[in-house]
CSV table of C-alpha atoms in Angstrom, one decimal:
chain,number,residue,atom,x,y,z
I,1,MET,CA,13.9,-29.3,3.0
I,2,LYS,CA,17.3,-27.7,2.4
I,3,VAL,CA,17.6,-24.0,2.7
I,4,LEU,CA,20.7,-21.9,1.8
I,5,ILE,CA,20.9,-18.5,3.5
I,6,VAL,CA,23.2,-16.0,1.8
I,7,GLU,CA,23.4,-13.1,4.3
I,8,ASP,CA,26.4,-11.1,5.8
I,9,ASP,CA,24.6,-9.9,9.0
I,10,GLU,CA,25.4,-12.6,11.6
I,11,LEU,CA,22.6,-11.7,14.0
I,12,PHE,CA,20.0,-11.6,11.2
I,13,THR,CA,21.4,-14.9,9.9
I,14,GLU,CA,21.1,-16.5,13.3
I,15,MET,CA,17.5,-15.3,13.6
I,16,LEU,CA,16.6,-16.8,10.2
I,17,VAL,CA,18.2,-20.1,11.0
I,18,SER,CA,16.4,-20.3,14.3
I,19,ALA,CA,13.1,-19.4,12.8
I,20,ILE,CA,13.3,-21.8,9.9
I,21,THR,CA,14.7,-24.8,11.8
I,22,GLY,CA,12.2,-24.2,14.6
I,23,PHE,CA,9.2,-24.2,12.2
I,24,TYR,CA,10.3,-26.6,9.5
I,25,GLN,CA,12.2,-29.9,9.5
I,26,ALA,CA,14.9,-28.2,7.5
I,27,GLU,CA,18.6,-28.4,7.0
I,28,VAL,CA,20.1,-25.0,6.7
I,29,LYS,CA,23.4,-23.9,5.3
I,30,THR,CA,24.7,-20.3,5.5
I,31,SER,CA,27.1,-18.2,3.5
I,32,ASN,CA,28.1,-14.5,4.1
I,33,SER,CA,29.3,-13.8,0.6
I,34,GLY,CA,28.8,-14.6,-3.1
I,35,LYS,CA,32.1,-16.3,-3.4
I,36,ASN,CA,32.0,-19.9,-4.7
I,37,PHE,CA,28.2,-19.5,-4.7
I,38,LEU,CA,27.5,-22.1,-7.4
I,39,SER,CA,29.9,-24.7,-6.0
I,40,ILE,CA,28.1,-24.4,-2.6
I,41,ILE,CA,24.8,-25.0,-4.4
I,42,GLU,CA,26.2,-28.0,-6.2
I,43,ASP,CA,27.5,-29.5,-3.0
I,44,PHE,CA,24.5,-28.7,-0.8
I,45,ARG,CA,21.7,-28.9,-3.4
I,46,PRO,CA,19.2,-26.6,-1.6
I,47,ASN,CA,15.4,-26.5,-2.2
I,48,LEU,CA,15.3,-22.8,-1.5
I,49,ILE,CA,17.7,-19.8,-1.3
I,50,LEU,CA,17.3,-16.7,0.8
I,51,LEU,CA,19.6,-14.1,-0.8
I,52,ASP,CA,20.6,-10.7,0.6
I,53,LEU,CA,21.3,-8.1,-2.1
I,54,PHE,CA,24.4,-6.5,-0.5
I,55,LEU,CA,27.1,-9.0,0.7
I,56,ASN,CA,30.4,-7.6,1.7
I,57,GLY,CA,30.8,-5.9,-1.6
I,58,ASP,CA,29.2,-8.6,-3.7
I,59,ASN,CA,26.1,-7.6,-5.7
I,60,GLY,CA,23.2,-9.9,-4.9
I,61,LEU,CA,21.5,-9.0,-8.2
I,62,LEU,CA,24.5,-10.3,-10.2
I,63,ILE,CA,24.5,-13.4,-8.1
I,64,LEU,CA,20.8,-13.9,-8.8
I,65,LYS,CA,21.4,-13.4,-12.5
I,66,ASP,CA,24.3,-16.0,-12.5
I,67,LEU,CA,22.1,-18.4,-10.6
I,68,LYS,CA,19.2,-18.2,-13.0
I,69,GLN,CA,21.5,-18.7,-16.0
I,70,ASN,CA,23.0,-21.8,-14.5
I,71,TYR,CA,21.3,-25.0,-16.0
I,72,TYR,CA,21.6,-26.9,-12.7
I,73,ALA,CA,20.5,-24.1,-10.4
I,74,LYS,CA,18.0,-22.0,-12.2
I,75,HIS,CA,15.0,-24.1,-11.0
I,76,ILE,CA,15.8,-23.3,-7.3
I,77,PRO,CA,13.3,-20.7,-5.9
I,78,VAL,CA,15.0,-17.5,-4.6
I,79,ILE,CA,13.6,-15.1,-2.0
I,80,VAL,CA,15.4,-11.8,-2.0
I,81,ILE,CA,15.8,-10.3,1.5
I,82,THR,CA,17.1,-6.7,1.7
I,83,GLY,CA,16.9,-3.4,3.5
I,84,VAL,CA,16.7,-1.6,0.2
I,85,ASN,CA,13.2,-0.2,-0.3
I,86,ASP,CA,13.6,0.7,-4.0
I,87,LEU,CA,10.9,-0.2,-6.6
I,88,ASN,CA,13.5,-0.3,-9.4
I,89,VAL,CA,15.5,-2.9,-7.4
I,90,TRP,CA,12.3,-4.9,-6.8
I,91,ASN,CA,11.5,-4.8,-10.5
I,92,THR,CA,15.0,-6.0,-11.4
I,93,ALA,CA,15.0,-8.8,-8.8
I,94,ILE,CA,11.6,-10.1,-10.0
I,95,SER,CA,12.5,-9.8,-13.7
I,96,LEU,CA,15.7,-11.8,-13.0
I,97,GLY,CA,13.6,-14.6,-11.5
I,98,ALA,CA,13.3,-14.0,-7.7
I,99,CYS,CA,10.1,-15.5,-6.4
I,100,ASP,CA,9.6,-12.9,-3.7
I,101,TYR,CA,11.2,-9.7,-2.3
I,102,LEU,CA,11.1,-9.3,1.5
I,103,LEU,CA,12.0,-5.9,2.9
I,104,LYS,CA,13.8,-5.9,6.3
I,105,PRO,CA,12.6,-5.8,8.9
I,106,PHE,CA,9.8,-8.3,8.2
I,107,ASN,CA,7.6,-10.4,10.3
I,108,ILE,CA,8.5,-14.1,10.7
I,109,GLU,CA,4.9,-14.9,9.5
I,110,ASP,CA,5.6,-13.1,6.3
I,111,LEU,CA,8.8,-15.2,5.8
I,112,PHE,CA,6.9,-18.4,6.3
I,113,LYS,CA,4.2,-17.4,3.9
I,114,SER,CA,6.9,-16.5,1.3
I,115,ILE,CA,8.7,-19.8,1.8
I,116,GLU,CA,5.6,-21.9,1.4
I,117,ALA,CA,4.5,-19.9,-1.7
I,118,SER,CA,8.0,-20.1,-3.3
I,119,CYS,CA,8.3,-23.8,-2.7
I,120,SER,CA,4.8,-24.3,-4.2
I,121,ILE,CA,5.9,-22.4,-7.3
I,122,LYS,CA,9.0,-24.6,-7.6
I,123,GLU,CA,6.9,-27.7,-7.5
I,124,ASN,CA,4.6,-26.5,-10.3
I,125,SER,CA,6.1,-28.2,-13.4
I,126,ASN,CA,4.0,-26.2,-15.8
I,127,LEU,CA,5.1,-22.8,-14.6
I,128,GLN,CA,7.8,-22.2,-17.1
I,129,ALA,CA,5.6,-23.4,-20.0
I,130,ILE,CA,2.9,-21.1,-18.8
I,131,LEU,CA,5.2,-18.1,-18.6
I,132,ASN,CA,6.8,-18.7,-22.0
I,133,ASN,CA,3.6,-19.7,-23.9
I,134,LYS,CA,1.2,-16.7,-23.7
I,135,PRO,CA,-2.1,-18.6,-24.7
I,136,GLU,CA,-1.6,-21.0,-21.8
I,137,TYR,CA,-2.1,-18.4,-19.0
I,138,ILE,CA,-5.7,-18.0,-20.0
I,139,LYS,CA,-6.3,-21.7,-19.3
I,140,SER,CA,-4.2,-21.8,-16.2
I,141,LYS,CA,-6.0,-22.0,-12.9
I,142,ASP,CA,-2.9,-22.4,-10.8
I,143,PHE,CA,-2.7,-19.6,-8.3
I,144,ASP,CA,1.1,-19.5,-8.0
I,145,ALA,CA,1.7,-19.6,-11.7
I,146,ASN,CA,-0.8,-16.7,-12.2
I,147,VAL,CA,0.9,-14.7,-9.4
I,148,GLU,CA,4.2,-15.0,-11.3
I,149,ILE,CA,2.5,-13.9,-14.6
I,150,ALA,CA,0.8,-10.9,-12.8
I,151,LYS,CA,4.1,-9.9,-11.2
I,152,LYS,CA,5.8,-10.1,-14.5
I,153,HIS,CA,3.3,-7.8,-16.2
I,154,VAL,CA,3.3,-5.3,-13.4
I,155,ALA,CA,7.1,-5.2,-13.4
I,156,LEU,CA,7.2,-4.6,-17.1
I,157,LEU,CA,4.7,-1.8,-17.0
I,158,LEU,CA,6.6,-0.1,-14.1
I,159,LYS,CA,9.7,0.0,-16.4
I,160,SER,CA,7.7,1.1,-19.4
I,161,GLU,CA,7.8,4.6,-20.9
I,162,GLU,CA,4.0,4.2,-21.3
I,163,LEU,CA,3.6,4.4,-17.5
I,164,ASP,CA,1.6,7.3,-16.2
I,165,VAL,CA,0.6,7.9,-12.6
I,166,PRO,CA,-2.6,9.3,-11.0
I,167,VAL,CA,-2.4,13.1,-10.9
I,168,PHE,CA,-2.6,14.6,-7.4
I,169,PRO,CA,-5.1,17.5,-7.2
I,170,SER,CA,-2.7,20.4,-6.5
I,171,ILE,CA,-5.6,22.7,-5.7
I,172,ALA,CA,-6.2,20.7,-2.5
I,173,ILE,CA,-2.6,21.5,-1.2
I,174,GLU,CA,-3.0,25.1,-2.4
I,175,ILE,CA,-6.1,25.6,-0.3
I,176,GLN,CA,-4.5,23.8,2.7
I,177,GLN,CA,-1.5,26.1,2.6
I,178,LEU,CA,-3.6,29.2,2.2
I,179,LEU,CA,-5.8,28.4,5.1
I,180,LYS,CA,-2.8,28.3,7.4
I,181,ASP,CA,-2.7,32.1,7.1
I,182,PRO,CA,-5.3,33.6,9.5
I,183,GLN,CA,-5.6,36.7,7.3
I,184,VAL,CA,-7.0,34.6,4.4
I,185,GLY,CA,-10.8,34.9,4.0
I,186,ILE,CA,-13.6,33.6,1.8
I,187,ARG,CA,-12.7,35.9,-1.1
I,188,GLU,CA,-9.2,34.5,-1.5
I,189,ILE,CA,-10.5,30.9,-1.3
I,190,CYS,CA,-13.3,31.6,-3.7
I,191,ASP,CA,-10.9,33.2,-6.2
I,192,ILE,CA,-8.9,29.9,-6.4
I,193,ILE,CA,-11.9,27.5,-6.4
I,194,LYS,CA,-13.8,29.4,-9.1
I,195,GLN,CA,-10.9,28.7,-11.6
I,196,ASP,CA,-12.2,25.1,-11.6
I,197,VAL,CA,-15.8,25.2,-12.8
I,198,GLY,CA,-16.5,21.5,-11.9
I,199,LEU,CA,-15.2,21.9,-8.4
I,200,SER,CA,-17.2,25.1,-7.9
I,201,SER,CA,-20.4,23.4,-8.9
I,202,LYS,CA,-19.7,20.4,-6.6
I,203,ILE,CA,-19.1,22.7,-3.6
I,204,ILE,CA,-22.4,24.5,-4.2
I,205,ARG,CA,-24.1,21.1,-4.5
I,206,VAL,CA,-22.6,19.9,-1.2
I,207,ALA,CA,-23.5,23.2,0.5
I,208,ASN,CA,-27.1,22.5,-0.4
I,209,SER,CA,-27.0,18.9,0.8
I,210,SER,CA,-28.3,17.4,4.0
I,211,PHE,CA,-24.7,17.0,5.2
I,212,TYR,CA,-24.7,20.8,6.0
I,213,CYS,CA,-28.4,20.8,7.0
I,214,ALA,CA,-29.3,23.0,4.1
I,215,VAL,CA,-32.7,24.7,4.2
I,216,ASP,CA,-32.4,27.6,1.7
I,217,LYS,CA,-30.9,26.8,-1.7
I,218,ILE,CA,-27.6,28.5,-2.6
I,219,ILE,CA,-26.4,29.2,-6.1
I,220,ASP,CA,-23.5,31.5,-5.2
I,221,LEU,CA,-20.0,30.1,-4.5
I,222,LYS,CA,-19.1,32.6,-1.8
I,223,LYS,CA,-22.3,31.9,0.0
I,224,ALA,CA,-21.6,28.2,-0.3
I,225,ILE,CA,-18.2,28.6,1.2
I,226,SER,CA,-19.6,30.7,4.0
I,227,ARG,CA,-22.2,28.0,4.8
I,228,ILE,CA,-19.6,25.3,4.8
I,229,GLY,CA,-17.0,27.4,6.7
I,230,LEU,CA,-13.3,27.9,6.0
I,231,LYS,CA,-12.2,25.3,8.5
I,232,GLU,CA,-14.3,22.6,6.7
I,233,MET,CA,-13.3,23.8,3.2
I,234,LYS,CA,-9.9,22.3,3.4
I,235,ASN,CA,-11.3,18.8,4.0
I,236,LEU,CA,-14.1,19.2,1.5
I,237,VAL,CA,-11.8,20.2,-1.4
I,238,GLN,CA,-9.5,17.2,-0.6
I,239,ILE,CA,-12.6,14.9,-0.6
I,240,LEU,CA,-14.1,16.3,-3.9
I,241,THR,CA,-10.8,16.4,-5.8
I,242,GLY,CA,-9.4,13.2,-4.2
I,243,LYS,CA,-12.5,11.1,-5.2
I,244,LEU,CA,-11.7,11.7,-8.9
I,245,MET,CA,-8.6,9.6,-8.5
I,246,PHE,CA,-10.6,6.6,-7.5
I,247,LYS,CA,-12.4,6.2,-10.9
I,248,ILE,CA,-11.3,3.6,-13.3
I,249,ASN,CA,-13.3,2.6,-16.4
I,250,ILE,CA,-12.8,-1.1,-15.8
I,251,PRO,CA,-16.1,-2.7,-14.6
I,252,PHE,CA,-14.7,-5.5,-12.5
I,253,LEU,CA,-12.4,-3.0,-10.7
I,254,ASP,CA,-15.1,-0.4,-10.0
I,255,HIS,CA,-16.4,-2.2,-6.9
I,256,GLU,CA,-12.9,-2.5,-5.5
I,257,MET,CA,-12.1,1.2,-6.2
I,258,GLN,CA,-15.4,2.2,-4.5
I,259,LYS,CA,-14.5,0.1,-1.4
I,260,LEU,CA,-11.0,1.7,-1.4
I,261,TRP,CA,-12.4,5.2,-1.6
I,262,GLN,CA,-14.9,4.5,1.3
I,263,HIS,CA,-12.1,3.1,3.4
I,264,SER,CA,-9.8,6.0,2.6
I,265,LEU,CA,-12.6,8.5,3.5
I,266,CYS,CA,-13.2,6.6,6.7
I,267,CYS,CA,-9.6,6.8,7.7
I,268,ALA,CA,-9.4,10.5,6.9
I,269,TYR,CA,-12.3,11.3,9.3
I,270,SER,CA,-10.9,8.9,11.9
I,271,ASN,CA,-7.4,10.5,11.7
I,272,GLU,CA,-8.9,13.9,12.3
I,273,LEU,CA,-10.9,12.7,15.3
I,274,VAL,CA,-7.9,11.1,16.9
I,275,VAL,CA,-5.8,14.3,16.8
I,276,GLN,CA,-8.5,17.0,17.2
I,277,ASN,CA,-7.9,17.4,20.9
I,278,LYS,CA,-4.2,17.0,20.9
I,279,GLU,CA,-1.4,19.5,20.7
I,280,VAL,CA,-0.1,18.2,17.3
I,281,GLU,CA,2.2,20.1,14.9
I,282,ASN,CA,0.7,20.2,11.4
I,283,SER,CA,-2.6,18.7,12.6
I,284,ASP,CA,-4.1,19.7,9.2
I,285,HIS,CA,-1.9,16.9,7.6
I,286,PHE,CA,-3.9,14.1,9.2
I,287,PHE,CA,-7.1,14.3,7.2
I,288,LEU,CA,-5.2,14.2,3.9
I,289,LEU,CA,-3.0,11.5,5.3
I,290,GLY,CA,-6.0,9.3,5.8
I,291,LEU,CA,-7.3,10.0,2.3
I,292,THR,CA,-3.9,9.1,0.7
I,293,HIS,CA,-2.4,6.5,3.0
I,294,ASP,CA,-3.4,3.6,0.7
I,295,VAL,CA,-2.3,5.2,-2.5
I,296,GLY,CA,-0.1,2.2,-3.2
I,297,LYS,CA,-3.3,0.1,-3.6
I,298,LEU,CA,-4.8,2.8,-5.8
I,299,PHE,CA,-1.7,2.9,-8.0
I,300,LEU,CA,-1.7,-0.9,-8.3
I,301,PHE,CA,-5.4,-0.8,-9.5
I,302,TYR,CA,-4.3,1.8,-12.0
I,303,LEU,CA,-1.5,-0.5,-13.2
I,304,ILE,CA,-3.9,-3.5,-13.5
I,305,ALA,CA,-6.4,-1.4,-15.4
I,306,LYS,CA,-3.8,-0.3,-17.9
I,307,ILE,CA,-2.6,-3.9,-18.3
I,308,ILE,CA,-6.1,-5.2,-18.9
I,309,LYS,CA,-7.0,-2.4,-21.3
I,310,LYS,CA,-3.9,-3.4,-23.4
I,311,ASN,CA,-4.8,-7.1,-23.2
I,312,SER,CA,-8.3,-8.0,-22.0
I,313,ASP,CA,-7.4,-11.7,-21.7
I,314,LEU,CA,-5.3,-10.9,-18.7
I,315,LYS,CA,-8.5,-10.3,-16.7
I,316,ASN,CA,-8.4,-14.1,-16.1
I,317,VAL,CA,-5.1,-13.7,-14.4
I,318,PHE,CA,-5.9,-10.6,-12.2
I,319,THR,CA,-8.5,-12.3,-10.0
I,320,ASN,CA,-9.5,-10.9,-6.6
I,321,ASP,CA,-7.2,-13.4,-4.8
I,322,ILE,CA,-4.2,-12.5,-6.9
I,323,THR,CA,-4.9,-8.8,-6.7
I,324,GLU,CA,-5.1,-9.1,-2.9
I,325,PHE,CA,-1.8,-11.0,-2.9
I,326,LEU,CA,-0.1,-8.3,-5.0
I,327,ILE,CA,-1.5,-5.6,-2.7
I,328,SER,CA,0.0,-7.4,0.3
I,329,LYS,CA,3.4,-7.6,-1.3
I,330,MET,CA,3.6,-4.3,-3.3
I,331,HIS,CA,1.4,-1.6,-1.9
I,332,GLY,CA,4.0,-0.2,0.6
I,333,GLN,CA,6.6,0.3,-2.1
I,334,LEU,CA,4.1,1.6,-4.6
I,335,GLY,CA,2.7,4.0,-2.0
I,336,GLU,CA,6.1,5.4,-1.3
I,337,LEU,CA,6.7,5.9,-5.0
I,338,MET,CA,3.5,7.8,-5.4
I,339,MET,CA,4.2,10.1,-2.4
I,340,ASP,CA,7.5,10.9,-4.0
I,341,LYS,CA,5.8,11.7,-7.3
I,342,TRP,CA,3.3,13.9,-5.6
I,343,SER,CA,6.0,15.7,-3.5
I,344,LEU,CA,4.0,15.2,-0.3
I,345,PRO,CA,5.8,15.5,3.1
I,346,LYS,CA,8.2,12.8,4.2
I,347,GLN,CA,5.8,11.7,7.0
I,348,PHE,CA,3.3,10.7,4.3
I,349,LYS,CA,5.9,8.5,2.6
I,350,GLU,CA,6.6,6.7,5.9
I,351,VAL,CA,2.9,6.0,6.4
I,352,ALA,CA,2.4,4.9,2.8
I,353,ARG,CA,5.3,2.4,3.3
I,354,ASN,CA,3.8,1.1,6.6
I,355,PRO,CA,0.0,1.9,6.5
I,356,GLU,CA,-1.0,-1.0,8.7
I,357,LEU,CA,2.1,-1.4,11.0
I,358,ILE,CA,1.2,-2.6,14.4
I,359,GLU,CA,4.7,-2.7,16.1
I,360,ILE,CA,5.8,0.9,16.2
I,361,ASN,CA,9.5,0.6,17.0
I,362,ASP,CA,12.5,3.0,17.1
I,363,THR,CA,13.1,2.7,13.3
I,364,ILE,CA,9.9,4.7,12.7
I,365,GLU,CA,10.7,8.4,12.4
I,366,ASN,CA,7.2,9.7,12.6
I,367,PRO,CA,5.4,7.4,15.1
I,368,LEU,CA,2.4,9.7,15.6
I,369,TYR,CA,1.6,9.6,11.9
I,370,VAL,CA,2.1,5.9,11.6
I,371,SER,CA,0.3,5.0,14.8
I,372,THR,CA,-2.7,7.3,14.1
I,373,THR,CA,-3.2,5.8,10.6
I,374,SER,CA,-2.7,2.2,11.8
I,375,PHE,CA,-5.4,2.9,14.4
I,376,SER,CA,-7.7,4.4,11.8
I,377,ASN,CA,-7.2,1.3,9.5
I,378,LEU,CA,-8.2,-1.0,12.3
I,379,LEU,CA,-11.2,1.2,13.3
I,380,SER,CA,-12.4,1.3,9.7
I,381,ARG,CA,-12.1,-2.5,9.6
I,382,LYS,CA,-14.1,-2.7,12.9
I,383,ILE,CA,-17.1,-0.7,11.5
I,384,GLY,CA,-17.0,-2.5,8.1
I,385,PHE,CA,-15.1,0.0,5.9
I,386,ASP,CA,-12.2,-2.3,5.0
I,387,PHE,CA,-11.4,-5.1,2.6
I,388,GLN,CA,-10.7,-7.5,5.6
I,389,THR,CA,-12.9,-8.8,8.4
I,390,PHE,CA,-12.2,-7.5,11.9
I,391,THR,CA,-10.7,-10.3,14.1
I,392,GLU,CA,-9.9,-10.9,17.8
I,393,ALA,CA,-6.3,-10.1,17.0
I,394,ASP,CA,-7.4,-6.7,15.5
I,395,ALA,CA,-9.3,-6.0,18.7
I,396,LEU,CA,-6.1,-6.4,20.7
I,397,HIS,CA,-4.1,-4.4,18.2
I,398,ILE,CA,-6.5,-1.5,18.3
I,399,LYS,CA,-6.3,-1.4,22.1
I,400,THR,CA,-2.5,-1.5,22.0
I,401,ILE,CA,-2.1,1.3,19.4
I,402,GLY,CA,-4.8,3.3,21.3
I,403,GLU,CA,-2.7,3.1,24.4
I,404,LYS,CA,0.3,4.5,22.5
I,405,LEU,CA,-1.9,7.4,21.4
I,406,ASN,CA,-3.1,7.9,25.0
I,407,LEU,CA,-6.6,6.8,24.1
I,408,LYS,CA,-8.6,5.0,26.8
I,409,ASP,CA,-11.4,2.6,26.0
I,410,GLU,CA,-14.0,5.3,26.4
I,411,ASN,CA,-12.0,7.6,24.1
I,412,ILE,CA,-11.9,4.9,21.4
I,413,THR,CA,-15.7,4.3,21.8
I,414,GLU,CA,-16.3,8.1,21.5
I,415,ILE,CA,-14.2,8.3,18.3
I,416,GLN,CA,-16.0,5.2,16.9
I,417,THR,CA,-19.4,6.8,17.6
I,418,ALA,CA,-18.5,10.1,16.1
I,419,LEU,CA,-17.0,8.4,13.1
I,420,GLU,CA,-20.1,6.3,12.4
I,421,THR,CA,-22.3,9.4,12.7
I,422,THR,CA,-20.1,11.4,10.3
I,423,LEU,CA,-20.0,8.5,7.8
I,424,GLN,CA,-23.8,8.1,7.9
I,425,LYS,CA,-24.2,11.8,7.1
I,426,ALA,CA,-21.6,11.6,4.3
I,427,LYS,CA,-23.2,8.5,2.8
I,428,ASN,CA,-25.3,10.2,0.1
I,429,THR,CA,-22.9,13.1,-0.4
I,430,PHE,CA,-19.4,11.8,-0.6
I,431,TYR,CA,-19.7,8.1,-1.5
């Protein structure tokens, strides 16, 4: 295999060369600019190109465009590598023909997966025909080809004027802000909630549920809030309004959305348990952070639902495997986009971009937020509230992150026990 690396960061280039030659029997050539790019390709004839987007003043997207318009070079798979976390740039790169988009810093394992997937795509002689001939994608069972089709449709929708995004329940933030004022009481909270008849009735129903050990039936909102307590009202409003976002009228996605909601609720309770005995600024952020940390996945499900509603045949493309692949590649960027749309604090954006980050390094501006949510992700996986199976590696990671959060083994066990108890109580009420 021949690999051409076009990257102007010398240290990063050395790392890539070392990784690729150490793992593959590969011949690697490097270039630090876009000058004479096509002539280098003609001489070297690479099987794969790793292309940075910003090269000593050269625009990598223009280079990519020229490459894909060249008859002799357009077949070569290109992986874009960049520090630019911008969904519009991602869309442009994919629409110009990039096989993948790796955001620096990335794990070497992710690079290898991307290389193998990209080379597999290149070897698929039917790919171009499938992309250009719409009826063919229904018949295609080729994973890599369908990934490209799925990416193409998602990218087109993200650019479309038809795009709408899930609406964040502003009342949840309003209640959260109000409850920061110690002078605020039941009357003020009641005045806001009663403006939403649906929410009011749900709160009364929950107040009468076994979750709050109800004995006497309540039909009055003020009494319901009194039974629940002001401290709990913040979380309850976030749960009841947030759950509405996890409903999509596409049958084959309903199960995935339900799993995502249960996972998000689990992470919300876990986040709160982790910080409840710590001196943490804005500790009230952490429950909502758990509920929203995977909003990138939620948004992707919205996009898929919209695509399939427009063309039901595409259900054959968006299989579980391909949806999971798209989630692994896109949910960080989509999550950051949604946090921007919702105007949530910058800490939420960083978590949405790195919801499962294990190595918390100096580039992370809000390590407590990221570490807590990563811990909750792993703990939810351990107790069966995640899309993935808990592994031995996860067990090591949960211990490592726990140490960063000053959690001993017994603390982790206590949090897990409390979390399982809370979720069992919540089972018939919230999911």
